Coordinates of C-alpha atoms and ligand atoms in Angstrom, one line a residue:
M1 CA 52.3 -10.0 -41.3
A2 CA 52.3 -8.7 -45.5
K3 CA 49.6 -10.7 -47.6
R4 CA 51.5 -12.4 -50.1
G5 CA 51.1 -11.3 -53.8
K6 CA 50.9 -8.0 -52.4
P7 CA 54.0 -6.1 -51.7
G8 CA 54.7 -2.8 -51.7
P9 CA 53.5 -0.3 -48.7
G10 CA 50.1 -0.2 -49.4
S11 CA 49.7 -4.0 -48.3
I12 CA 51.8 -3.0 -45.3
E13 CA 48.8 -1.0 -44.0
A14 CA 46.4 -3.1 -44.6
A15 CA 48.4 -6.1 -43.1
L16 CA 48.0 -3.8 -40.4
L17 CA 44.4 -3.1 -40.8
E18 CA 43.5 -6.8 -40.6
R19 CA 45.6 -6.7 -37.1
V20 CA 43.6 -4.2 -35.6
K21 CA 40.0 -5.8 -37.0
E22 CA 41.4 -8.7 -35.3
L23 CA 42.1 -7.3 -32.1
G24 CA 39.3 -5.5 -32.5
C25 CA 38.0 -9.1 -32.6
L26 CA 39.3 -10.3 -29.5
Y27 CA 38.5 -7.3 -27.6
A28 CA 34.9 -7.2 -28.7
I29 CA 34.5 -11.3 -27.4
S30 CA 36.9 -11.0 -24.2
Q31 CA 33.8 -8.5 -23.2
I32 CA 31.1 -10.8 -24.0
A33 CA 32.5 -13.5 -22.1
Q34 CA 33.1 -10.8 -19.3
R35 CA 29.9 -9.8 -19.3
C36 CA 28.0 -13.0 -19.9
E37 CA 24.8 -11.8 -19.7
G38 CA 21.8 -13.6 -21.2
S39 CA 21.2 -16.8 -22.6
L40 CA 24.1 -19.3 -23.5
D41 CA 22.4 -19.1 -27.6
A42 CA 22.4 -15.3 -27.4
I43 CA 25.6 -14.9 -25.7
L44 CA 26.9 -17.0 -28.5
Q45 CA 25.1 -14.9 -31.7
E46 CA 27.1 -11.6 -30.1
V47 CA 30.1 -13.6 -30.4
A48 CA 29.4 -15.7 -33.5
G49 CA 28.4 -11.3 -34.9
A50 CA 31.9 -10.1 -34.3
I51 CA 34.0 -13.2 -35.9
R52 CA 32.5 -12.3 -39.2
H53 CA 34.0 -8.9 -39.7
A54 CA 37.6 -9.5 -38.6
W55 CA 38.0 -12.0 -41.4
Q56 CA 40.1 -10.7 -44.2
Y57 CA 37.1 -10.3 -46.6
P58 CA 34.0 -10.0 -44.5
E59 CA 31.5 -9.4 -47.3
I60 CA 31.6 -12.7 -48.3
A61 CA 32.0 -14.2 -44.8
S62 CA 29.7 -15.9 -42.1
A63 CA 30.6 -17.6 -38.9
R64 CA 28.6 -20.6 -37.1
I65 CA 29.2 -22.1 -33.9
V66 CA 28.3 -25.6 -33.6
L67 CA 28.4 -27.5 -29.9
D68 CA 26.9 -30.5 -28.8
G69 CA 26.1 -31.1 -32.7
R70 CA 23.5 -28.2 -32.7
V71 CA 24.2 -25.3 -34.5
R72 CA 23.9 -22.8 -31.4
A73 CA 25.1 -19.2 -33.3
Q74 CA 25.4 -18.4 -36.8
A75 CA 26.2 -14.3 -38.4
G76 CA 25.4 -14.7 -42.1
K77 CA 24.7 -17.2 -44.5
G78 CA 26.0 -18.5 -48.0
P79 CA 27.3 -21.3 -49.7
R80 CA 30.3 -23.0 -48.1
L81 CA 33.1 -22.9 -50.4
H82 CA 35.9 -22.4 -48.4
T83 CA 35.7 -23.2 -44.2
Q84 CA 37.6 -22.1 -41.6
L85 CA 36.8 -24.4 -38.2
A86 CA 38.9 -24.8 -35.0
P87 CA 37.3 -27.5 -31.9
I88 CA 35.8 -26.1 -28.7
A89 CA 37.5 -28.1 -26.0
V90 CA 35.9 -28.0 -22.6
R91 CA 37.3 -29.6 -19.7
G92 CA 39.7 -31.9 -22.3
K93 CA 35.8 -32.4 -24.1
T94 CA 35.8 -31.0 -27.8
R95 CA 32.3 -30.3 -27.2
G96 CA 31.8 -28.9 -31.2
T97 CA 33.5 -26.2 -33.2
V98 CA 34.1 -22.2 -34.3
E99 CA 33.3 -22.0 -38.0
V100 CA 34.6 -19.4 -40.7
I101 CA 32.8 -19.4 -44.4
Y102 CA 33.1 -18.4 -47.7
S103 CA 30.5 -18.5 -50.0
E104 CA 32.8 -17.1 -52.9
R105 CA 36.0 -17.6 -53.9
R106 CA 39.4 -15.5 -53.0
P107 CA 42.7 -15.5 -53.8
K108 CA 45.1 -19.0 -52.3
S109 CA 46.5 -17.9 -49.0
D110 CA 48.1 -19.7 -46.1
E111 CA 44.9 -21.9 -45.4
G112 CA 43.2 -21.6 -48.3
P113 CA 42.3 -18.1 -48.9
F114 CA 42.4 -18.1 -45.2
L115 CA 45.9 -16.4 -43.5
K116 CA 47.4 -18.5 -40.8
E117 CA 46.6 -15.3 -38.5
E118 CA 43.4 -16.0 -38.7
R119 CA 43.7 -19.7 -37.7
S120 CA 45.4 -18.3 -34.7
L121 CA 42.4 -15.6 -34.2
L122 CA 39.9 -18.9 -35.1
E123 CA 41.6 -20.6 -32.1
A124 CA 41.6 -18.2 -29.7
V125 CA 38.0 -17.4 -30.3
A126 CA 37.3 -20.5 -29.8
G127 CA 39.7 -20.8 -26.2
Q128 CA 37.3 -18.0 -25.4
V129 CA 34.0 -19.8 -25.8
A130 CA 35.0 -23.0 -23.8
A131 CA 35.4 -20.4 -21.1
I132 CA 32.4 -19.6 -21.4
L133 CA 30.5 -22.6 -21.9
E134 CA 33.2 -23.6 -18.8
H135 CA 31.0 -20.4 -16.7
E136 CA 27.2 -21.2 -17.9
E137 CA 27.9 -24.7 -17.4
A138 CA 29.8 -23.9 -13.3
E139 CA 27.5 -21.4 -12.9
S140 CA 24.3 -23.2 -13.6
E141 CA 25.7 -26.4 -11.7
K142 CA 25.8 -24.2 -8.7
R143 CA 22.2 -22.5 -9.1
A144 CA 21.1 -26.8 -9.4
L145 CA 23.0 -27.6 -6.2
L146 CA 21.4 -24.5 -4.3
D147 CA 17.8 -25.5 -5.6
Q148 CA 18.7 -29.4 -3.6
L149 CA 19.9 -27.8 -1.0
R150 CA 16.6 -25.3 -0.6
H151 CA 14.9 -28.6 -1.6
A152 CA 16.4 -30.7 1.2
D153 CA 16.1 -28.3 3.8
R154 CA 12.1 -27.1 2.8
L155 CA 11.5 -30.5 3.2
A156 CA 13.3 -31.3 7.0
T157 CA 11.3 -28.4 8.0
I158 CA 8.2 -29.9 7.1
G159 CA 9.6 -33.0 8.0
Q160 CA 10.3 -31.9 11.7
L161 CA 7.4 -30.6 11.6
A162 CA 5.3 -33.7 10.4
A163 CA 7.2 -35.9 13.4
G164 CA 5.9 -33.0 15.8
M165 CA 2.2 -33.4 14.7
A166 CA 2.5 -37.5 14.3
H167 CA 3.6 -37.8 18.0
E168 CA 0.9 -35.0 19.0
L169 CA -1.8 -37.3 17.4
N170 CA -1.0 -40.7 18.7
E171 CA -1.3 -40.3 21.9
P172 CA -5.2 -39.5 21.1
L173 CA -5.2 -42.2 18.3
G174 CA -4.6 -44.7 20.7
G175 CA -6.8 -43.4 23.1
I176 CA -9.9 -43.7 20.3
L177 CA -8.8 -46.9 19.0
G178 CA -8.2 -48.9 22.7
F179 CA -11.4 -47.3 24.1
A180 CA -12.9 -48.0 21.0
Q181 CA -12.5 -51.4 21.3
L182 CA -13.3 -51.5 25.0
A183 CA -16.5 -50.4 23.8
R184 CA -16.6 -53.0 21.3
K185 CA -16.6 -55.6 23.9
S186 CA -19.5 -54.7 25.8
P187 CA -22.0 -57.4 25.9
A188 CA -25.1 -56.8 24.1
L189 CA -24.7 -54.2 21.6
P190 CA -27.1 -53.0 19.5
A191 CA -25.5 -54.3 16.0
E192 CA -26.2 -50.3 14.8
V193 CA -23.6 -49.1 18.0
A194 CA -21.3 -52.3 17.1
G195 CA -20.5 -50.8 13.2
D196 CA -20.4 -47.3 14.1
I197 CA -17.7 -48.7 16.8
D198 CA -15.9 -50.7 14.1
R199 CA -15.8 -47.8 12.1
I200 CA -14.4 -45.4 14.7
A201 CA -12.1 -48.3 14.7
A202 CA -11.1 -48.4 11.5
A203 CA -10.5 -44.9 11.0
A204 CA -8.3 -44.9 13.9
L205 CA -6.4 -47.3 12.3
H206 CA -5.7 -45.4 9.0
A207 CA -4.8 -42.1 10.6
R208 CA -2.5 -44.4 13.1
D209 CA -1.4 -45.7 9.3
V210 CA -0.8 -42.3 8.0
I211 CA 0.9 -41.7 11.2
R212 CA 3.3 -44.5 10.5
K213 CA 4.1 -43.4 6.6
L214 CA 5.0 -39.1 8.9
L215 CA 7.4 -40.5 11.2
L216 CA 8.6 -42.6 8.1
F217 CA 8.9 -39.5 6.0
A218 CA 10.6 -37.9 8.6
H219 CA 13.5 -40.1 9.5
Q220 CA 11.7 -41.0 12.5
T221 CA 11.7 -44.6 12.4
P222 CA 15.2 -45.7 12.7
P223 CA 15.9 -48.6 10.2
E224 CA 17.1 -52.1 11.4
R225 CA 20.1 -52.6 9.0
M226 CA 21.2 -56.3 8.1
P227 CA 22.7 -57.0 4.6
L228 CA 20.1 -57.8 2.1
D229 CA 20.1 -59.0 -1.4
L230 CA 18.1 -55.9 -3.3
N231 CA 17.0 -58.6 -5.8
R232 CA 15.9 -60.7 -3.5
L233 CA 13.6 -58.3 -2.2
V234 CA 12.7 -56.8 -6.3
E235 CA 11.4 -60.8 -6.6
E236 CA 9.7 -60.1 -2.2
A237 CA 7.9 -57.3 -4.0
L238 CA 6.7 -58.1 -7.7
Q239 CA 5.3 -61.7 -5.6
L240 CA 2.5 -58.8 -3.8
L241 CA 2.0 -57.3 -6.7
H242 CA 2.3 -59.7 -9.5
S243 CA -1.5 -60.3 -10.0
H244 CA -2.1 -56.5 -9.6
C245 CA 0.3 -56.1 -12.7
E246 CA -1.5 -58.1 -14.7
K247 CA -4.6 -56.7 -14.0
E248 CA -2.9 -53.6 -15.5
A249 CA -2.1 -54.8 -18.8
V250 CA 1.4 -53.7 -17.5
D251 CA 4.3 -55.8 -18.5
I252 CA 7.3 -56.3 -16.0
R253 CA 10.7 -56.4 -17.7
L254 CA 13.6 -57.7 -15.2
A255 CA 17.0 -56.3 -15.6
L256 CA 18.7 -57.6 -12.4
A257 CA 22.5 -57.3 -12.2
P258 CA 24.1 -60.8 -11.2
D259 CA 26.4 -60.7 -7.8
L260 CA 24.9 -56.9 -6.8
P261 CA 27.1 -56.9 -3.2
P262 CA 24.1 -56.9 -0.2
V263 CA 23.8 -53.8 0.7
V264 CA 23.0 -53.0 5.0
A265 CA 19.3 -51.7 5.2
D266 CA 16.0 -52.7 6.8
G267 CA 14.5 -54.8 4.8
G268 CA 11.1 -54.3 5.7
Q269 CA 11.3 -50.5 4.8
L270 CA 12.9 -51.3 1.1
L271 CA 10.1 -52.9 0.8
Q272 CA 7.9 -50.0 1.4
V273 CA 10.2 -48.2 -0.8
L274 CA 9.5 -50.1 -4.2
T275 CA 6.2 -51.2 -3.3
N276 CA 5.3 -47.3 -3.4
L277 CA 7.8 -46.6 -6.9
V278 CA 5.8 -49.7 -8.2
V279 CA 2.2 -48.6 -7.5
N280 CA 2.7 -45.3 -8.2
A281 CA 4.4 -46.4 -11.7
L282 CA 1.8 -48.8 -12.0
Q283 CA -1.3 -46.0 -11.4
A284 CA 0.6 -43.8 -13.9
M285 CA -0.4 -46.3 -16.6
P286 CA -3.8 -46.8 -16.7
N287 CA -3.6 -48.2 -20.1
G288 CA -0.8 -50.1 -20.0
G289 CA 2.5 -50.2 -20.9
N290 CA 5.9 -51.6 -19.9
L291 CA 7.8 -51.6 -16.3
T292 CA 11.4 -52.0 -15.8
I293 CA 12.8 -52.9 -12.1
A294 CA 16.2 -53.2 -12.5
T295 CA 19.7 -52.7 -10.2
A296 CA 23.2 -52.4 -10.6
A297 CA 26.2 -51.5 -8.7
D298 CA 29.3 -49.1 -9.3
A299 CA 32.1 -49.0 -6.8
R300 CA 30.5 -46.5 -4.0
H301 CA 26.4 -47.4 -4.7
A302 CA 23.7 -50.1 -5.5
L303 CA 21.1 -48.8 -7.6
L304 CA 17.4 -49.5 -7.9
V305 CA 15.6 -48.3 -10.8
V306 CA 11.8 -48.3 -11.1
E307 CA 11.0 -47.2 -14.6
D308 CA 7.4 -46.8 -16.2
T309 CA 5.8 -45.8 -19.7
G310 CA 3.0 -43.7 -18.6
V311 CA 1.8 -40.7 -18.0
G312 CA 4.9 -38.9 -17.0
I313 CA 5.6 -36.1 -14.5
A314 CA 4.9 -32.6 -15.0
K315 CA 7.6 -29.8 -14.4
D316 CA 5.1 -28.0 -11.4
V317 CA 4.5 -31.4 -10.1
M318 CA 8.1 -32.8 -10.1
D319 CA 8.8 -29.8 -7.9
K320 CA 6.4 -30.9 -5.5
L321 CA 7.0 -34.6 -5.5
F322 CA 8.4 -35.5 -1.8
L323 CA 6.0 -33.1 -0.4
P324 CA 4.0 -34.9 2.5
F325 CA 0.1 -34.4 0.9
F326 CA 1.4 -33.6 -1.9
T327 CA -1.0 -36.2 -4.8
T328 CA -3.1 -35.4 -7.9
K329 CA -4.7 -38.3 -7.6
D330 CA -8.9 -38.4 -6.9
V331 CA -9.8 -38.2 -3.7
G332 CA -9.3 -41.9 -2.7
G333 CA -6.7 -42.7 -5.1
G334 CA -3.9 -40.9 -3.0
T335 CA -2.8 -39.8 0.0
G336 CA 0.7 -37.9 -1.1
L337 CA 2.9 -40.0 1.1
G338 CA 3.8 -42.3 -0.9
L339 CA 7.3 -40.4 -2.3
P340 CA 7.9 -38.4 1.2
V341 CA 8.1 -42.4 3.2
V342 CA 10.7 -43.1 -0.1
H343 CA 12.5 -40.4 0.2
G344 CA 12.5 -40.9 4.4
I345 CA 13.4 -44.1 4.3
V346 CA 16.3 -43.8 1.3
T347 CA 17.2 -40.6 3.4
A348 CA 18.1 -42.6 7.0
H349 CA 19.8 -45.3 4.9
G350 CA 22.1 -42.4 3.5
G351 CA 21.2 -42.8 -0.1
S352 CA 19.6 -40.5 -2.6
I353 CA 16.6 -40.4 -5.1
Q354 CA 17.0 -39.1 -8.6
V355 CA 14.0 -38.6 -10.7
R356 CA 13.6 -38.3 -14.6
S357 CA 10.4 -37.7 -16.7
K358 CA 9.1 -36.6 -20.2
V359 CA 5.2 -36.2 -20.4
G360 CA 3.3 -38.8 -22.3
Q361 CA 6.6 -41.1 -22.1
G362 CA 6.8 -42.5 -18.8
A363 CA 9.0 -41.5 -15.4
R364 CA 12.0 -43.4 -14.0
F365 CA 12.5 -43.1 -10.1
E366 CA 16.6 -44.1 -9.8
V367 CA 17.2 -44.8 -5.4
R368 CA 21.2 -45.2 -4.9
L369 CA 22.0 -46.7 -1.4
P370 CA 25.1 -46.7 -0.4
L371 CA 27.2 -50.1 0.0
R372 CA 29.8 -48.6 3.1
S373 CA 28.6 -45.3 5.0
G374 CA 27.4 -42.4 2.6
R375 CA 25.5 -38.4 2.5
S376 CA 22.2 -38.0 2.1
V377 CA 22.0 -36.6 -1.0
M378 CA 18.0 -35.8 -3.0
E379 CA 18.0 -34.7 -6.4
A380 CA 15.3 -34.4 -9.6
S381 CA 15.2 -33.2 -12.3
Ligands
ADP1 P1 0.0 -40.7 -4.0 O1 0.5 -41.6 -5.0 O2 -0.7 -41.1 -3.3 O3 -0.3 -39.4 -5.0 P2 3.2 -39.9 -4.0 O4 4.2 -39.1 -3.0 O5 3.3 -41.3 -4.0 O6 1.2 -39.9 -3.6 O7 2.5 -38.8 -5.5 C1 2.6 -38.3 -5.2 C2 2.6 -37.4 -6.3 O8 3.5 -37.6 -7.6 C3 1.5 -38.4 -7.4 O9 -0.2 -37.6 -6.7 C4 1.9 -38.3 -8.8 O10 1.6 -37.0 -9.3 C5 3.1 -37.7 -9.3 N1 3.8 -39.1 -9.3 C6 4.6 -40.3 -8.5 N2 5.1 -41.2 -9.3 C7 4.8 -41.2 -10.5 C8 4.8 -41.7 -11.8 N3 5.9 -43.0 -11.4 N4 4.4 -41.5 -12.7 C9 4.5 -40.5 -12.5 N5 3.8 -39.4 -11.9 C10 3.8 -39.6 -10.1

């Protein structure tokens, strides 16, 4: 198309050159999109670089890509005298804009100093950027899903191992406990021996507790399900933990949804879930803080949230959170079985757990339980 104000054969040539530049730009961007190499920011930067040269006045043009309220790429700088922009729509939602900016005045054309062909080009570029984003997001969702599957698979294998070990140990342990109790009943035991036998029995009881937790983690303790009010469960757990919270200078905030539909679950096991999460939250706030326990429901799930304002969870800890015997606490401070037990119980109920945390700001554990039957999923983020 000939440019306004410049009739004659020269301008046809110039217009053709413009079209060639525009096609070159689209081709370059489609190549970048096809390669999709490097980080998203690097790809967007390449796109911004390619756009800038395709406009009629490249010497005063800069280009930028804004995504989710943040400038993600910028090629060239200068005052924003004229701007042409096109929205980036990903899956029907506007996520940002692609912009071309002129830093100086230029003669008026179709849209300020911009050509209508440049408008079409900008919209095509915005479409390409949206396609790149969709591709990147689908890839990262795929990666996260694979990670989750691997994690779940690893936990299942460890669960089988743990269950095997627990069964093997249960029997000799029963023997130790039984014989210790028998020996304790012998008449005229010297006090020292009686004390030693008590210690044997106490150690065997502790070991039995560890094994019970391992079996819970490995879903070897089938839940005894009945309809249950999650809000009542929270109140019950708090009765047990209230004085502990007061001692730790922790402020408890409850946000319990009224009219919560009942979940079909094992009350004892869910109480264990809540207790483990609350104890961890309290231990994460050695200098006090806020503990929030919330319940909610959507069409398919009941939600139980335990949130603290404690030390938070670092990325390397997050990756190992649900592994049995993983603990960051001092010897005697933790067994590393709290969260594996939570995980075992929740998955046995067909539910899922999601963890979010910012180091120094706290952690949030979200347990989802199906209101009807559901699949087992584990998510950690
Ligand atoms: P334990 O509490 O015995 O260490 P868990 O399995 O319950 O075992 O927890 C494993 C680890 O996860 C803890 O040692 C701690 O590092 C981390 N953790 C769990 N809950 C929280 C929390 N609310 N805030 C910070 N870290 C946590």
